[in-house]
Short mmCIF file of C-alpha atoms in Angstrom, two decimals:
data_model
loop_
_atom_site.label_atom_id
_atom_site.label_comp_id
_atom_site.label_asym_id
_atom_site.label_seq_id
_atom_site.Cartn_x
_atom_site.Cartn_y
_atom_site.Cartn_z
CA MET A 24 -117.92 179.61 6.83
CA GLY A 25 -118.23 181.90 9.80
CA LYS A 26 -115.45 182.81 12.18
CA ALA A 27 -117.20 180.97 15.01
CA ASP A 28 -117.23 177.70 13.04
CA GLN A 29 -113.60 178.16 12.13
CA LYS A 30 -112.67 178.68 15.77
CA LYS A 31 -114.58 175.54 16.75
CA LYS A 32 -112.68 173.53 14.15
CA GLU A 33 -109.38 174.90 15.35
CA LYS A 34 -110.38 173.99 18.91
CA ILE A 35 -111.22 170.42 17.86
CA VAL A 36 -107.91 170.04 16.02
CA GLU A 37 -106.08 171.46 19.03
CA ASP A 38 -107.82 168.95 21.35
CA LYS A 39 -107.10 165.97 19.11
CA THR A 40 -103.43 166.89 18.66
CA PHE A 41 -102.82 167.98 22.25
CA GLY A 42 -99.59 166.61 23.69
CA LEU A 43 -97.84 165.83 20.40
CA LYS A 44 -94.15 166.73 20.46
CA ASN A 45 -92.58 168.83 17.69
CA LYS A 46 -96.04 169.65 16.36
CA ASN A 47 -94.67 172.52 14.29
CA ARG A 48 -91.39 170.92 13.16
CA SER A 49 -91.90 167.21 12.57
CA ALA A 50 -93.14 166.27 9.11
CA LYS A 51 -94.98 163.20 10.40
CA VAL A 52 -96.70 165.22 13.04
CA GLN A 53 -97.60 167.90 10.51
CA ALA A 54 -99.08 165.23 8.25
CA PHE A 55 -101.16 163.87 11.13
CA VAL A 56 -102.36 167.36 12.00
CA GLN A 57 -103.33 167.94 8.38
CA GLN A 58 -105.24 164.66 8.35
CA VAL A 59 -107.10 165.70 11.46
CA ARG A 60 -107.96 169.04 9.86
CA GLN A 61 -109.34 167.32 6.78
CA SER A 62 -111.41 164.93 8.85
CA VAL A 63 -112.83 167.86 10.78
CA ASP A 64 -113.63 169.78 7.59
CA GLN A 65 -115.28 166.76 5.96
CA ARG A 66 -117.49 165.82 8.90
CA SER A 67 -121.19 165.33 8.25
CA PRO A 68 -123.77 167.86 9.53
CA GLN A 69 -124.87 165.30 12.11
CA ALA A 70 -121.31 164.97 13.40
CA ARG A 71 -120.94 168.74 13.53
CA LYS A 72 -124.24 168.97 15.41
CA SER A 73 -123.09 166.36 17.94
CA GLN A 74 -119.84 168.22 18.41
CA ALA A 75 -121.74 171.48 18.91
CA GLU A 76 -123.97 169.84 21.52
CA LEU A 77 -120.90 168.47 23.26
CA GLU A 78 -119.34 171.92 23.32
CA ALA A 79 -122.58 173.41 24.65
CA ARG A 80 -122.75 170.86 27.48
CA ARG A 81 -119.11 171.48 28.29
CA SER A 82 -119.69 175.23 28.41
CA ALA A 83 -122.78 174.78 30.60
CA LYS A 84 -120.84 172.54 32.97
CA GLU A 85 -118.02 175.05 33.24
CA ALA A 86 -120.51 177.86 33.88
CA LYS A 87 -122.22 175.79 36.59
CA GLN A 88 -118.90 175.05 38.28
CA ALA A 89 -118.04 178.74 38.17
CA ARG A 90 -121.38 179.66 39.80
CA GLU A 91 -120.94 177.01 42.49
CA ALA A 92 -117.44 178.25 43.23
CA GLU A 93 -118.73 181.81 43.48
CA LEU A 94 -121.55 180.79 45.85
CA ALA A 95 -119.14 178.77 47.98
CA LYS A 96 -116.84 181.76 48.24
CA LEU A 97 -119.78 184.00 49.12
CA PHE A 98 -121.02 181.73 51.92
CA ASN A 99 -117.47 181.24 53.13
CA ASP A 100 -117.03 185.00 53.36
CA VAL A 101 -120.30 185.34 55.32
CA ASP A 102 -119.30 182.55 57.71
CA THR A 103 -115.89 184.14 58.17
CA GLN A 104 -117.47 187.48 59.00
CA GLN A 105 -119.87 185.93 61.53
CA ARG A 106 -117.03 184.00 63.13
CA LYS A 107 -114.95 187.15 63.33
CA LYS A 108 -117.83 189.01 65.01
CA ARG A 109 -118.23 186.23 67.59
CA GLU A 110 -114.53 186.27 68.34
CA GLU A 111 -114.53 190.04 68.74
CA ALA A 112 -117.58 189.91 71.05
CA ALA A 113 -116.01 187.13 73.12
CA ALA A 114 -112.73 189.00 73.31
CA ALA A 115 -114.54 192.10 74.51
CA ALA A 116 -116.26 190.00 77.18
CA GLY A 117 -112.97 188.45 78.23
CA GLY A 118 -113.65 184.99 76.83
CA ASP A 119 -112.63 182.83 73.91
CA GLY A 120 -114.79 182.97 70.79
CA ASP A 121 -114.17 179.31 70.06
CA ASP A 122 -115.51 178.07 73.39
CA GLN A 123 -118.89 177.22 71.90
CA LEU A 124 -117.43 175.84 68.68
CA MET A 125 -114.77 173.63 70.28
CA CYS A 126 -116.83 171.68 72.83
CA ASN A 127 -115.44 168.38 73.94
CA PRO A 128 -117.57 165.48 72.61
CA GLU A 129 -116.82 163.56 75.79
CA ASP A 130 -118.97 166.06 77.70
CA TYR A 131 -122.07 164.74 75.92
CA LEU A 132 -121.55 161.07 76.81
CA PHE A 133 -123.57 159.47 79.61
CA ARG A 134 -121.64 157.53 82.19
CA PRO A 135 -122.89 155.19 84.94
CA GLU A 136 -121.73 157.58 87.64
CA ASP A 137 -124.02 160.28 86.21
CA PHE A 138 -127.09 158.38 87.45
CA ASP A 139 -128.32 157.58 90.92
CA GLU A 140 -127.96 153.98 91.92
CA VAL A 141 -131.25 152.08 91.97
CA ASP A 142 -131.79 149.17 94.31
CA GLN A 143 -132.77 146.06 92.38
CA ASP A 144 -135.40 143.88 94.04
CA GLU A 145 -134.68 140.31 93.03
CA THR A 146 -137.63 138.83 94.90
CA ARG A 147 -139.73 136.54 92.75
CA LEU A 148 -143.32 137.48 91.94
CA GLU A 149 -144.67 134.36 93.68
CA GLU A 150 -142.87 135.33 96.86
CA LYS A 151 -144.28 138.86 96.69
CA LEU A 152 -147.83 137.55 96.26
CA GLU A 153 -147.42 135.16 99.17
CA ALA A 154 -146.15 137.99 101.37
CA GLU A 155 -149.17 140.13 100.46
CA ARG A 156 -151.49 137.20 101.22
CA GLU A 157 -149.94 136.79 104.66
CA LYS A 158 -150.51 140.47 105.35
CA LEU A 159 -154.20 140.10 104.48
CA LYS A 160 -154.58 137.26 106.95
CA GLU A 161 -153.67 139.61 109.77
CA ARG A 162 -156.56 141.99 108.94
CA THR A 163 -159.90 141.54 110.72
CA ASP A 164 -162.01 143.89 108.58
CA LEU A 165 -162.07 141.57 105.55
CA THR A 166 -164.19 138.54 104.68
CA PRO A 167 -162.16 135.48 103.70
CA VAL A 168 -162.96 134.30 100.15
CA THR A 169 -163.65 130.62 99.68
CA GLU A 170 -165.31 128.67 96.91
CA GLU A 171 -168.63 128.72 98.78
CA THR A 172 -168.57 132.45 99.57
CA PHE A 173 -167.54 133.28 95.99
CA GLN A 174 -170.42 131.27 94.47
CA ALA A 175 -172.85 132.87 96.92
CA TRP A 176 -171.61 136.32 95.91
CA LYS A 177 -172.09 135.52 92.20
CA GLN A 178 -175.63 134.25 92.82
CA ARG A 179 -176.48 137.38 94.76
CA LYS A 180 -175.20 139.60 91.96
CA ARG A 181 -177.24 137.70 89.37
CA GLU A 182 -180.40 138.07 91.45
CA GLU A 183 -179.77 141.79 91.92
CA ALA A 184 -179.30 142.27 88.17
CA ALA A 185 -182.50 140.32 87.38
CA ALA A 186 -184.48 142.37 89.91
CA ALA A 187 -183.17 145.64 88.46
CA GLU A 188 -184.10 144.55 84.92
CA ALA A 189 -187.61 143.51 86.02
CA ALA A 190 -188.11 146.88 87.71
CA ARG A 191 -187.00 148.70 84.57
CA VAL A 192 -189.42 146.71 82.39
CA ARG A 193 -192.30 147.44 84.77
CA LYS A 194 -191.57 151.16 84.60
CA ALA A 195 -191.41 151.01 80.82
CA LYS A 196 -194.78 149.27 80.58
CA ALA A 197 -196.29 151.81 82.94
CA GLY A 198 -195.00 154.65 80.75
CA GLU A 199 -192.53 155.87 83.35
CA GLY A 200 -189.45 155.01 81.35
CA LYS A 201 -188.21 154.40 77.83
CA MET A 202 -189.11 151.07 76.31
CA ARG A 203 -186.56 149.34 74.15
CA GLY A 204 -187.25 147.18 71.11
CA TRP A 205 -186.36 144.13 73.13
CA ASP A 206 -189.05 145.03 75.66
CA LEU A 207 -191.68 145.35 72.93
CA TRP A 208 -190.65 142.04 71.44
CA GLN A 209 -190.95 140.40 74.83
CA MET A 210 -194.41 141.88 75.34
CA ASP A 211 -195.87 141.08 71.88
CA LYS A 212 -193.79 139.22 69.30
CA ASP A 213 -196.53 139.61 66.68
CA LEU A 214 -195.68 143.30 66.40
CA PHE A 215 -192.46 142.35 64.62
CA VAL A 216 -193.97 139.95 62.06
CA ASP A 217 -194.62 141.39 58.59
CA ASP A 218 -197.72 140.54 56.62
CA GLU A 219 -197.39 137.95 53.88
CA GLU A 220 -197.98 140.60 51.19
CA ALA A 221 -195.84 143.28 52.83
CA ASP A 222 -193.03 143.08 50.25
CA GLU A 223 -195.51 143.23 47.38
CA PHE A 224 -197.24 146.25 48.94
CA TYR A 225 -193.99 148.17 49.38
CA GLU A 226 -192.88 147.38 45.82
CA ARG A 227 -196.25 148.45 44.36
CA GLU A 228 -196.16 151.68 46.36
CA GLU A 229 -192.68 152.51 45.04
CA GLN A 230 -193.82 151.85 41.46
CA ASP A 231 -196.83 154.14 41.89
CA ASP A 232 -194.57 156.91 43.20
CA ALA A 233 -192.22 156.52 40.23
CA VAL A 234 -195.10 156.69 37.72
CA ALA A 235 -196.51 159.80 39.39
CA ALA A 236 -193.12 161.52 39.30
CA GLU A 237 -192.69 160.69 35.61
CA GLU A 238 -196.14 162.07 34.76
CA GLU A 239 -195.38 165.30 36.60
CA GLU A 240 -192.12 165.70 34.68
CA GLU A 241 -193.87 165.15 31.33
CA ALA A 242 -196.55 167.67 32.25
CA ALA A 243 -193.89 170.25 33.05
CA TYR A 244 -192.43 169.98 29.51
CA ASP A 245 -195.84 169.83 27.75
CA LEU A 246 -196.23 173.08 25.75
CA SER A 247 -199.51 172.19 24.03
#
């Protein structure tokens, strides 16, 4: 048995008997300690392995805590140095280094008196529209809109649109402008009707192309 294993066993016995009074003088306590020692010595390899893993995790945890404590101390030292530099610079300028660090939170709150008062118009929308309508009645450069004048305006717009479309079609037929598919269809609807055997012709043409491509591929690999 190596010294390391013996130390581990002693550590386990020490942990299990920690806190017992008169450990070295009481016979009952000595008997219990001896029983613990025997149980530790007679443990199975699996139990010893579990105990070793537990000790390894405990050591890793302690090492991690030590590293974290060291990093915390390092950052604390850096922060302390920066704070000291700010205080020295502020003292040299005749100010307090904590002025920027000790701002009053109340200074960042918005209060009603910080804003300009806005007049609230409580006039209803219907009243505003009626007032605008009354203003329009006083103008003499406008044409009053009635049901008759509105319908006449719509009819005039439709006629203007139809005349513009007819002029565009005439230019297209005369070759002065671009002709759309709709224009061609309006001129001759038979241009857009396929022959009865059109589908069969297209399918046969595709098959012929496929056969020709296959023959070319076979000829390329023919070594005879």
